[in-house]
mmCIF file of C-alpha atoms in Angstrom:
data_model
loop_
_atom_site.group_PDB
_atom_site.id
_atom_site.type_symbol
_atom_site.label_atom_id
_atom_site.label_comp_id
_atom_site.label_asym_id
_atom_site.label_seq_id
_atom_site.Cartn_x
_atom_site.Cartn_y
_atom_site.Cartn_z
ATOM 1 C CA MET A 19 13.325 -43.251 0.136
ATOM 2 C CA ALA A 20 11.308 -41.432 -2.500
ATOM 3 C CA TYR A 21 8.363 -43.713 -1.753
ATOM 4 C CA GLU A 22 8.500 -42.634 1.919
ATOM 5 C CA ARG A 23 8.711 -38.958 0.944
ATOM 6 C CA ALA A 24 5.639 -39.352 -1.234
ATOM 7 C CA ARG A 25 3.700 -41.041 1.514
ATOM 8 C CA LEU A 26 4.599 -38.389 4.065
ATOM 9 C CA LEU A 27 3.762 -35.622 1.636
ATOM 10 C CA LEU A 28 0.434 -37.262 0.729
ATOM 11 C CA ILE A 29 -0.485 -37.482 4.435
ATOM 12 C CA PHE A 30 0.506 -33.832 4.913
ATOM 13 C CA GLN A 31 -1.621 -32.770 1.934
ATOM 14 C CA VAL A 32 -4.711 -34.686 3.120
ATOM 15 C CA SER A 33 -4.459 -33.124 6.562
ATOM 16 C CA ASN A 34 -3.989 -29.654 5.012
ATOM 17 C CA PRO A 35 -6.223 -29.482 1.919
ATOM 18 C CA LYS A 36 -5.524 -25.750 1.438
ATOM 19 C CA ILE A 37 -1.814 -26.410 0.967
ATOM 20 C CA ALA A 38 -0.479 -27.661 -2.341
ATOM 21 C CA ALA A 39 -3.876 -27.559 -3.965
ATOM 22 C CA GLY A 40 -4.223 -29.467 -7.222
ATOM 23 C CA VAL A 41 -1.303 -31.895 -6.590
ATOM 24 C CA ALA A 42 -2.301 -35.523 -6.124
ATOM 25 C CA LEU A 43 0.258 -38.201 -5.215
ATOM 26 C CA VAL A 44 -0.537 -41.909 -5.678
ATOM 27 C CA SER A 45 1.514 -44.723 -4.065
ATOM 28 C CA PRO A 46 3.238 -46.657 -6.875
ATOM 29 C CA SER A 47 2.908 -50.429 -7.072
ATOM 30 C CA SER A 48 6.603 -50.696 -7.915
ATOM 31 C CA PRO A 49 8.445 -48.133 -5.768
ATOM 32 C CA THR A 50 11.864 -49.327 -6.850
ATOM 33 C CA SER A 51 11.405 -48.303 -10.438
ATOM 34 C CA PRO A 52 13.825 -45.469 -11.378
ATOM 35 C CA CYS A 53 11.132 -43.811 -13.527
ATOM 36 C CA LEU A 54 8.591 -43.787 -10.734
ATOM 37 C CA VAL A 55 11.148 -42.551 -8.260
ATOM 38 C CA ALA A 56 11.962 -39.585 -10.562
ATOM 39 C CA ARG A 57 8.264 -38.791 -10.977
ATOM 40 C CA LEU A 58 7.683 -38.916 -7.241
ATOM 41 C CA ASP A 59 10.616 -36.559 -6.659
ATOM 42 C CA GLN A 60 9.212 -34.158 -9.201
ATOM 43 C CA LEU A 61 5.710 -34.263 -7.677
ATOM 44 C CA THR A 62 7.196 -33.786 -4.216
ATOM 45 C CA ASP A 63 9.117 -30.725 -5.263
ATOM 46 C CA LEU A 64 6.059 -29.205 -6.915
ATOM 47 C CA ALA A 65 3.925 -29.785 -3.778
ATOM 48 C CA LEU A 66 6.636 -28.249 -1.593
ATOM 49 C CA TRP A 67 6.790 -25.200 -3.869
ATOM 50 C CA GLU A 68 2.982 -24.858 -3.676
ATOM 51 C CA ALA A 69 3.183 -25.063 0.098
ATOM 52 C CA GLU A 70 5.864 -22.329 0.270
ATOM 53 C CA LEU A 71 3.885 -20.123 -2.068
ATOM 54 C CA ALA A 72 0.696 -20.450 -0.055
ATOM 55 C CA ALA A 73 2.506 -19.787 3.212
ATOM 56 C CA ASP A 74 4.333 -16.657 1.985
ATOM 57 C CA PRO A 75 2.388 -15.094 -0.893
ATOM 58 C CA ILE A 76 3.565 -11.828 -2.515
ATOM 59 C CA VAL A 77 0.855 -9.243 -2.458
ATOM 60 C CA VAL A 78 1.156 -6.105 -4.614
ATOM 61 C CA GLU A 79 -0.854 -3.055 -3.573
ATOM 62 C CA SER A 80 -1.421 -1.361 -6.902
ATOM 63 C CA ALA A 81 -4.441 0.946 -7.332
ATOM 64 C CA LEU A 82 -4.467 0.238 -11.074
ATOM 65 C CA MET A 83 -4.408 -3.551 -10.647
ATOM 66 C CA ARG A 84 -7.146 -3.320 -8.049
ATOM 67 C CA ARG A 85 -9.303 -1.477 -10.577
ATOM 68 C CA LEU A 86 -8.449 -3.752 -13.506
ATOM 69 C CA ALA A 87 -9.252 -6.812 -11.399
ATOM 70 C CA THR A 88 -12.968 -5.735 -11.515
ATOM 71 C CA VAL A 89 -13.085 -6.368 -15.321
ATOM 72 C CA PRO A 90 -14.907 -9.687 -15.843
ATOM 73 C CA ASP A 91 -13.106 -12.464 -17.639
ATOM 74 C CA ARG A 92 -15.176 -13.721 -20.542
ATOM 75 C CA ARG A 93 -12.885 -16.647 -21.401
ATOM 76 C CA SER A 94 -13.842 -20.195 -20.696
ATOM 77 C CA ALA A 95 -12.550 -21.521 -17.390
ATOM 78 C CA CYS A 96 -11.381 -24.665 -19.168
ATOM 79 C CA GLY A 97 -7.713 -24.355 -19.952
ATOM 80 C CA ARG A 98 -7.352 -20.812 -18.630
ATOM 81 C CA ARG A 99 -3.934 -20.293 -17.176
ATOM 82 C CA HIS A 100 -3.018 -16.598 -17.387
ATOM 83 C CA PRO A 101 -5.046 -14.249 -15.167
ATOM 84 C CA LEU A 102 -6.898 -11.464 -16.992
ATOM 85 C CA VAL A 103 -5.652 -8.808 -14.634
ATOM 86 C CA VAL A 104 -2.035 -9.674 -15.519
ATOM 87 C CA ILE A 105 -2.731 -9.403 -19.247
ATOM 88 C CA LEU A 106 -4.457 -6.044 -18.780
ATOM 89 C CA THR A 107 -1.756 -4.666 -16.494
ATOM 90 C CA LEU A 108 0.992 -5.700 -18.919
ATOM 91 C CA THR A 109 -0.937 -3.990 -21.725
ATOM 92 C CA ALA A 110 -1.324 -0.778 -19.673
ATOM 93 C CA CYS A 111 2.378 -0.710 -18.820
ATOM 94 C CA ALA A 112 3.513 -1.523 -22.351
ATOM 95 C CA THR A 113 1.299 1.230 -23.837
ATOM 96 C CA LEU A 114 2.896 3.736 -21.475
ATOM 97 C CA VAL A 115 6.316 3.075 -23.068
ATOM 98 C CA VAL A 116 7.408 4.562 -26.365
ATOM 99 C CA GLY A 117 6.803 2.098 -29.198
ATOM 100 C CA GLY A 118 3.968 0.249 -27.475
ATOM 101 C CA ASP A 119 1.478 1.242 -30.172
ATOM 102 C CA SER A 120 0.394 -2.159 -31.472
ATOM 103 C CA VAL A 121 -0.470 -5.518 -30.006
ATOM 104 C CA ALA A 122 2.739 -7.047 -31.347
ATOM 105 C CA ALA A 123 4.808 -4.313 -29.728
ATOM 106 C CA ILE A 124 2.842 -4.722 -26.462
ATOM 107 C CA TRP A 125 3.520 -8.458 -26.413
ATOM 108 C CA GLN A 126 7.227 -7.977 -27.225
ATOM 109 C CA TRP A 127 7.604 -5.594 -24.250
ATOM 110 C CA ALA A 128 5.716 -7.855 -21.998
ATOM 111 C CA ALA A 129 7.736 -10.912 -22.999
ATOM 112 C CA ARG A 130 10.880 -9.170 -21.669
ATOM 113 C CA THR A 131 9.489 -8.764 -18.181
ATOM 114 C CA SER A 132 11.726 -10.047 -15.442
ATOM 115 C CA GLN A 133 10.798 -13.017 -13.267
ATOM 116 C CA GLN A 134 10.644 -10.766 -10.171
ATOM 117 C CA ALA A 135 8.139 -8.437 -11.816
ATOM 118 C CA LEU A 136 6.008 -11.348 -13.105
ATOM 119 C CA GLN A 137 5.944 -12.778 -9.600
ATOM 120 C CA ARG A 138 4.760 -9.487 -8.205
ATOM 121 C CA LEU A 139 2.026 -9.338 -10.896
ATOM 122 C CA GLY A 140 0.800 -12.802 -10.022
ATOM 123 C CA ALA A 141 1.652 -14.303 -13.399
ATOM 124 C CA HIS A 142 1.197 -17.959 -14.293
ATOM 125 C CA ARG A 143 4.017 -20.241 -13.150
ATOM 126 C CA ASP A 144 5.034 -23.212 -15.196
ATOM 127 C CA PRO A 145 4.833 -26.197 -12.821
ATOM 128 C CA PHE A 146 7.625 -28.046 -14.713
ATOM 129 C CA THR A 147 10.195 -25.308 -15.200
ATOM 130 C CA GLY A 148 9.270 -23.239 -12.192
ATOM 131 C CA ARG A 149 9.423 -20.023 -14.248
ATOM 132 C CA PHE A 150 6.742 -17.375 -14.469
ATOM 133 C CA THR A 151 5.451 -17.030 -18.070
ATOM 134 C CA VAL A 152 3.828 -14.436 -20.277
ATOM 135 C CA THR A 153 1.007 -15.443 -22.535
ATOM 136 C CA SER A 154 1.333 -15.484 -26.328
ATOM 137 C CA GLU A 155 0.670 -12.553 -28.680
ATOM 138 C CA ARG A 156 -2.372 -14.472 -30.012
ATOM 139 C CA THR A 157 -3.849 -14.575 -26.534
ATOM 140 C CA PHE A 158 -3.270 -10.813 -26.118
ATOM 141 C CA ARG A 159 -5.197 -10.241 -29.373
ATOM 142 C CA ARG A 160 -8.010 -12.572 -28.434
ATOM 143 C CA VAL A 161 -8.406 -11.204 -24.939
ATOM 144 C CA LEU A 162 -8.477 -7.528 -26.107
ATOM 145 C CA ALA A 163 -11.010 -8.392 -28.807
ATOM 146 C CA ARG A 164 -13.446 -10.039 -26.358
ATOM 147 C CA LEU A 165 -13.351 -7.708 -23.406
ATOM 148 C CA ASP A 166 -16.208 -6.057 -21.583
ATOM 149 C CA ALA A 167 -15.288 -2.652 -22.940
ATOM 150 C CA ASP A 168 -17.672 -0.752 -20.598
ATOM 151 C CA ALA A 169 -16.111 -2.418 -17.587
ATOM 152 C CA LEU A 170 -12.654 -1.669 -18.829
ATOM 153 C CA ASP A 171 -13.428 2.021 -19.387
ATOM 154 C CA ALA A 172 -15.001 2.132 -15.900
ATOM 155 C CA ALA A 173 -11.868 0.559 -14.351
ATOM 156 C CA ILE A 174 -9.542 3.012 -16.128
ATOM 157 C CA SER A 175 -11.633 6.076 -15.240
ATOM 158 C CA GLY A 176 -11.954 4.776 -11.687
ATOM 159 C CA TYR A 177 -8.183 4.666 -11.379
ATOM 160 C CA VAL A 178 -7.815 8.249 -12.727
ATOM 161 C CA ALA A 179 -10.552 9.422 -10.302
ATOM 162 C CA ASP A 180 -8.737 7.651 -7.394
ATOM 163 C CA VAL A 181 -5.553 9.580 -8.196
ATOM 164 C CA THR A 182 -7.219 13.001 -8.698
ATOM 165 C CA ARG A 183 -9.023 12.729 -5.371
ATOM 166 C CA GLN A 184 -5.809 11.505 -3.657
ATOM 167 C CA ALA A 185 -7.243 8.087 -2.862
ATOM 168 C CA ALA A 186 -4.311 6.490 -4.778
ATOM 169 C CA PRO A 187 -0.625 7.491 -5.024
ATOM 170 C CA MET A 188 0.284 10.047 -7.672
ATOM 171 C CA PRO A 189 2.200 8.363 -10.532
ATOM 172 C CA GLN A 190 5.885 9.316 -10.803
ATOM 173 C CA ILE A 191 7.810 9.354 -14.075
ATOM 174 C CA PRO A 192 11.661 9.777 -13.780
ATOM 175 C CA ASP A 193 13.130 12.664 -15.714
ATOM 176 C CA THR A 194 16.094 12.256 -17.999
ATOM 177 C CA PRO A 195 19.087 14.099 -16.459
ATOM 178 C CA GLY A 196 19.793 17.340 -18.228
ATOM 179 C CA PRO A 197 17.990 20.547 -19.210
ATOM 180 C CA ILE A 198 14.258 20.770 -18.722
ATOM 181 C CA GLU A 199 12.250 19.716 -21.816
ATOM 182 C CA ARG A 200 11.111 22.683 -23.940
ATOM 183 C CA GLU A 201 7.349 22.222 -23.659
ATOM 184 C CA GLN A 202 7.645 21.561 -19.939
ATOM 185 C CA ARG A 203 9.600 24.811 -19.527
ATOM 186 C CA ARG A 204 7.019 26.794 -21.469
ATOM 187 C CA VAL A 205 4.147 25.425 -19.380
ATOM 188 C CA THR A 206 5.941 26.218 -16.134
ATOM 189 C CA GLN A 207 6.584 29.755 -17.299
ATOM 190 C CA ARG A 208 3.007 30.250 -18.387
ATOM 191 C CA GLN A 209 1.698 29.096 -14.972
ATOM 192 C CA ILE A 210 3.742 31.894 -13.447
ATOM 193 C CA THR A 211 2.786 34.657 -15.916
ATOM 194 C CA HIS A 212 -0.857 33.558 -16.396
ATOM 195 C CA PRO A 213 -2.069 31.912 -13.167
ATOM 196 C CA ALA A 214 -5.533 30.449 -12.979
ATOM 197 C CA PRO A 215 -8.052 32.768 -11.304
ATOM 198 C CA GLU A 216 -9.066 31.918 -7.785
ATOM 199 C CA GLY A 217 -12.403 30.225 -7.212
ATOM 200 C CA LEU A 218 -12.476 28.732 -10.661
ATOM 201 C CA LEU A 219 -15.027 25.938 -10.826
ATOM 202 C CA PRO A 220 -13.892 22.515 -12.215
ATOM 203 C CA GLY A 221 -14.935 21.913 -15.796
ATOM 204 C CA ALA A 222 -14.711 19.241 -18.413
ATOM 205 C CA ALA A 223 -14.863 19.172 -22.208
ATOM 206 C CA LEU A 224 -16.215 16.489 -24.572
ATOM 207 C CA ASP A 225 -13.965 15.310 -27.303
ATOM 208 C CA GLY A 226 -14.214 12.310 -29.601
ATOM 209 C CA LYS A 227 -13.212 10.640 -32.845
ATOM 210 C CA ALA A 228 -13.931 7.626 -34.965
ATOM 211 C CA CYS A 229 -11.707 4.538 -34.788
ATOM 212 C CA ARG A 230 -10.377 4.388 -38.351
ATOM 213 C CA GLY A 231 -11.256 1.142 -40.080
ATOM 214 C CA ALA A 232 -12.971 -0.368 -37.046
ATOM 215 C CA ARG A 233 -16.531 -1.647 -37.299
ATOM 216 C CA THR A 234 -19.166 -3.000 -34.960
ATOM 217 C CA ALA A 235 -20.768 -6.411 -35.376
ATOM 218 C CA GLN A 236 -23.522 -4.674 -37.389
ATOM 219 C CA GLY A 237 -20.957 -3.079 -39.731
ATOM 220 C CA GLU A 238 -21.254 0.452 -38.300
ATOM 221 C CA ARG A 239 -18.313 2.726 -37.532
ATOM 222 C CA ILE A 240 -17.023 2.990 -33.925
ATOM 223 C CA PHE A 241 -17.194 6.465 -32.390
ATOM 224 C CA LEU A 242 -15.639 7.117 -28.993
ATOM 225 C CA VAL A 243 -16.349 10.184 -26.843
ATOM 226 C CA GLY A 244 -14.301 11.161 -23.792
ATOM 227 C CA ALA A 245 -14.618 13.749 -21.048
ATOM 228 C CA ILE A 246 -11.429 15.715 -20.454
ATOM 229 C CA SER A 247 -10.707 17.650 -17.254
ATOM 230 C CA HIS A 248 -9.733 21.295 -17.756
ATOM 231 C CA GLU A 249 -7.703 21.326 -14.519
ATOM 232 C CA HIS A 250 -5.490 18.315 -15.062
ATOM 233 C CA GLY A 251 -6.029 17.506 -18.756
ATOM 234 C CA VAL A 252 -6.782 13.900 -17.871
ATOM 235 C CA ILE A 253 -9.486 11.756 -19.490
ATOM 236 C CA LEU A 254 -12.171 11.335 -16.912
ATOM 237 C CA GLY A 255 -14.120 8.736 -18.884
ATOM 238 C CA GLN A 256 -14.812 7.261 -22.279
ATOM 239 C CA CYS A 257 -17.854 5.733 -23.918
ATOM 240 C CA GLN A 258 -18.897 4.499 -27.355
ATOM 241 C CA VAL A 259 -21.740 6.318 -29.142
ATOM 242 C CA ALA A 260 -23.826 5.431 -32.153
ATOM 243 C CA ASP A 261 -22.617 8.292 -34.354
ATOM 244 C CA ASN A 262 -20.568 11.533 -34.197
ATOM 245 C CA ARG A 263 -23.433 13.732 -33.116
ATOM 246 C CA VAL A 264 -24.134 14.609 -29.442
ATOM 247 C CA ARG A 265 -27.803 15.119 -28.668
ATOM 248 C CA HIS A 266 -28.670 17.714 -26.068
ATOM 249 C CA HIS A 267 -31.991 17.588 -24.331
ATOM 250 C CA GLN A 268 -32.913 21.046 -23.081
ATOM 251 C CA PRO A 269 -36.228 22.712 -22.173
ATOM 252 C CA ALA A 270 -38.100 23.339 -25.342
ATOM 253 C CA ARG A 271 -39.043 26.865 -26.313
ATOM 254 C CA ARG A 272 -42.415 25.627 -27.474
ATOM 255 C CA PRO A 273 -44.388 22.511 -26.519
ATOM 256 C CA GLY A 274 -43.279 19.575 -28.585
ATOM 257 C CA ARG A 275 -40.151 21.399 -29.898
ATOM 258 C CA ALA A 276 -36.640 20.285 -29.083
ATOM 259 C CA ARG A 277 -33.247 21.594 -29.913
ATOM 260 C CA PRO A 278 -31.766 19.745 -32.949
ATOM 261 C CA ALA A 279 -28.666 17.684 -32.558
ATOM 262 C CA GLN A 280 -25.368 19.567 -32.847
ATOM 263 C CA PRO A 281 -22.278 18.024 -34.411
ATOM 264 C CA LEU A 282 -19.511 17.038 -31.993
ATOM 265 C CA ARG A 283 -16.603 19.377 -32.346
ATOM 266 C CA THR A 284 -13.200 19.297 -30.638
ATOM 267 C CA PRO A 285 -13.228 22.026 -27.951
ATOM 268 C CA ALA A 286 -10.338 24.305 -27.223
ATOM 269 C CA LEU A 287 -8.380 22.903 -24.289
ATOM 270 C CA GLY A 288 -5.967 25.761 -23.859
ATOM 271 C CA ARG A 289 -2.393 24.730 -23.472
ATOM 272 C CA ARG A 290 -3.229 21.006 -23.434
ATOM 273 C CA LYS A 291 -3.687 19.104 -26.656
ATOM 274 C CA SER A 292 -6.849 17.086 -27.024
ATOM 275 C CA SER A 293 -6.831 13.359 -26.322
ATOM 276 C CA PRO A 294 -7.664 12.222 -29.905
ATOM 277 C CA LEU A 295 -4.904 14.442 -31.299
ATOM 278 C CA VAL A 296 -2.340 12.985 -28.906
ATOM 279 C CA ARG A 297 -3.537 9.421 -29.671
ATOM 280 C CA ASP A 298 -3.132 10.122 -33.390
ATOM 281 C CA VAL A 299 0.224 11.940 -33.272
ATOM 282 C CA THR A 300 2.001 10.294 -30.366
ATOM 283 C CA PHE A 301 0.515 6.805 -30.373
ATOM 284 C CA ARG A 302 -0.211 6.659 -34.178
ATOM 285 C CA GLU A 303 -3.692 5.443 -33.490
ATOM 286 C CA ASP A 304 -4.903 6.031 -37.119
ATOM 287 C CA ASN A 305 -2.136 3.716 -38.359
ATOM 288 C CA SER A 306 -3.341 0.876 -36.152
ATOM 289 C CA GLN A 307 -4.382 -2.295 -37.998
ATOM 290 C CA VAL A 308 -6.557 -3.581 -35.132
ATOM 291 C CA ARG A 309 -10.108 -3.782 -36.446
ATOM 292 C CA THR A 310 -11.993 -6.626 -34.738
ATOM 293 C CA GLY A 311 -14.144 -6.836 -31.653
ATOM 294 C CA THR A 312 -13.521 -4.568 -28.673
ATOM 295 C CA ALA A 313 -9.774 -4.328 -29.349
ATOM 296 C CA PRO A 314 -9.877 -0.834 -30.978
ATOM 297 C CA ARG A 315 -11.839 0.614 -28.056
ATOM 298 C CA ALA A 316 -9.692 -1.197 -25.488
ATOM 299 C CA LEU A 317 -6.429 0.084 -26.999
ATOM 300 C CA ALA A 318 -7.882 3.591 -27.125
ATOM 301 C CA GLY A 319 -8.747 3.272 -23.411
ATOM 302 C CA PHE A 320 -5.202 2.173 -22.566
ATOM 303 C CA ARG A 321 -3.835 5.094 -24.573
ATOM 304 C CA ASN A 322 -6.140 7.421 -22.603
ATOM 305 C CA LEU A 323 -4.705 5.896 -19.475
ATOM 306 C CA ALA A 324 -1.181 6.582 -20.634
ATOM 307 C CA ILE A 325 -2.015 10.196 -21.421
ATOM 308 C CA SER A 326 -3.746 10.693 -18.082
ATOM 309 C CA THR A 327 -0.816 9.022 -16.217
ATOM 310 C CA ALA A 328 1.786 11.310 -17.809
ATOM 311 C CA ARG A 329 -0.281 14.406 -17.126
ATOM 312 C CA LEU A 330 -0.938 13.374 -13.508
ATOM 313 C CA ALA A 331 2.828 12.967 -13.188
ATOM 314 C CA GLY A 332 3.175 16.613 -14.275
ATOM 315 C CA ARG A 333 4.510 15.873 -17.738
ATOM 316 C CA THR A 334 3.362 17.975 -20.677
ATOM 317 C CA ASN A 335 5.160 16.314 -23.524
ATOM 318 C CA ILE A 336 3.650 12.835 -23.681
ATOM 319 C CA ALA A 337 6.216 11.524 -26.179
ATOM 320 C CA HIS A 338 9.125 12.767 -24.023
ATOM 321 C CA ALA A 339 7.592 11.101 -20.950
ATOM 322 C CA ARG A 340 7.270 7.779 -22.779
ATOM 323 C CA ARG A 341 10.938 7.907 -23.781
ATOM 324 C CA ASP A 342 11.880 8.243 -20.084
ATOM 325 C CA LEU A 343 10.366 4.822 -19.335
ATOM 326 C CA LEU A 344 12.592 2.542 -21.376
ATOM 327 C CA ALA A 345 13.466 0.444 -18.319
ATOM 328 C CA HIS A 346 10.871 -2.094 -17.240
ATOM 329 C CA ASN A 347 11.308 -1.433 -13.548
ATOM 330 C CA ASP A 348 10.687 2.276 -14.034
ATOM 331 C CA THR A 349 7.480 1.527 -15.928
ATOM 332 C CA PHE A 350 6.127 -0.844 -13.267
ATOM 333 C CA ALA A 351 7.032 1.616 -10.560
ATOM 334 C CA VAL A 352 4.723 4.180 -12.098
ATOM 335 C CA TYR A 353 1.784 2.044 -10.996
ATOM 336 C CA ASN A 354 3.440 0.793 -7.748
ATOM 337 C CA ILE A 355 4.088 -2.696 -9.047
#
């Protein structure tokens, strides 16, 4: 009986090469062997599962995942099981939650993701157990340390730009039932007593800091500079610079004379705290032990994303907003996953 099932399934697969890709069934020479019958049953079930998955795939429309999918995967194709976009999305969601300040904490949060959420993400499915799996902490570290950091920053800033220009849904963070948080109440009152003047042009400020303890391949310190919107307080973009001095090129007063470089200083952002200050105080960035490769810059980018997400959701107190996302489903819902 199992032999006939295998033959029929093999014929079905040959006639439909796009269904059950990667499963090859071979007619056994001794079909009555119990071991071979069990193997054939297992291969048949796997092929049927592949056919059902191909016929009815689950597609998640997430603006963040669409942007993160543009980051190139530098890993070798040999032995690669876990999609890069899934690892990056889990990192982004875990960083948004209170306590997700290290790679170990990010992996611990990701490891508790439900099967339904992993299926929506498109996570790797174990062909023998049938369960969706999360990669190891070691893989998280290795992936973050070997990323295309420029592409990641572009993907994160692209998502923020999509939301600000209403090309993507505004993130929603649920409030804890009870009185309004103190900082949120103060900001709301200030908006009433000190409204912004009409016709105010959009502006941005530069802010930056050094990643403590991190070094480039040449042994130099890593300096990150970000552009912060005055209107929303979100981080519009981030880049790595050679040192902590910003060079301005302006028309010279005399031929051959240029304005000397000015040190980068943290600008006054009004009621909103600067991005490096929030990363240090709320995310404990200076206590991070991540030092190698692109991991320090990548984690800084994900922290910028968390800050921007909370502010786009109308939350002033970033720490309070992170505590409101203890449930996994609430966190994934922020990015429509």
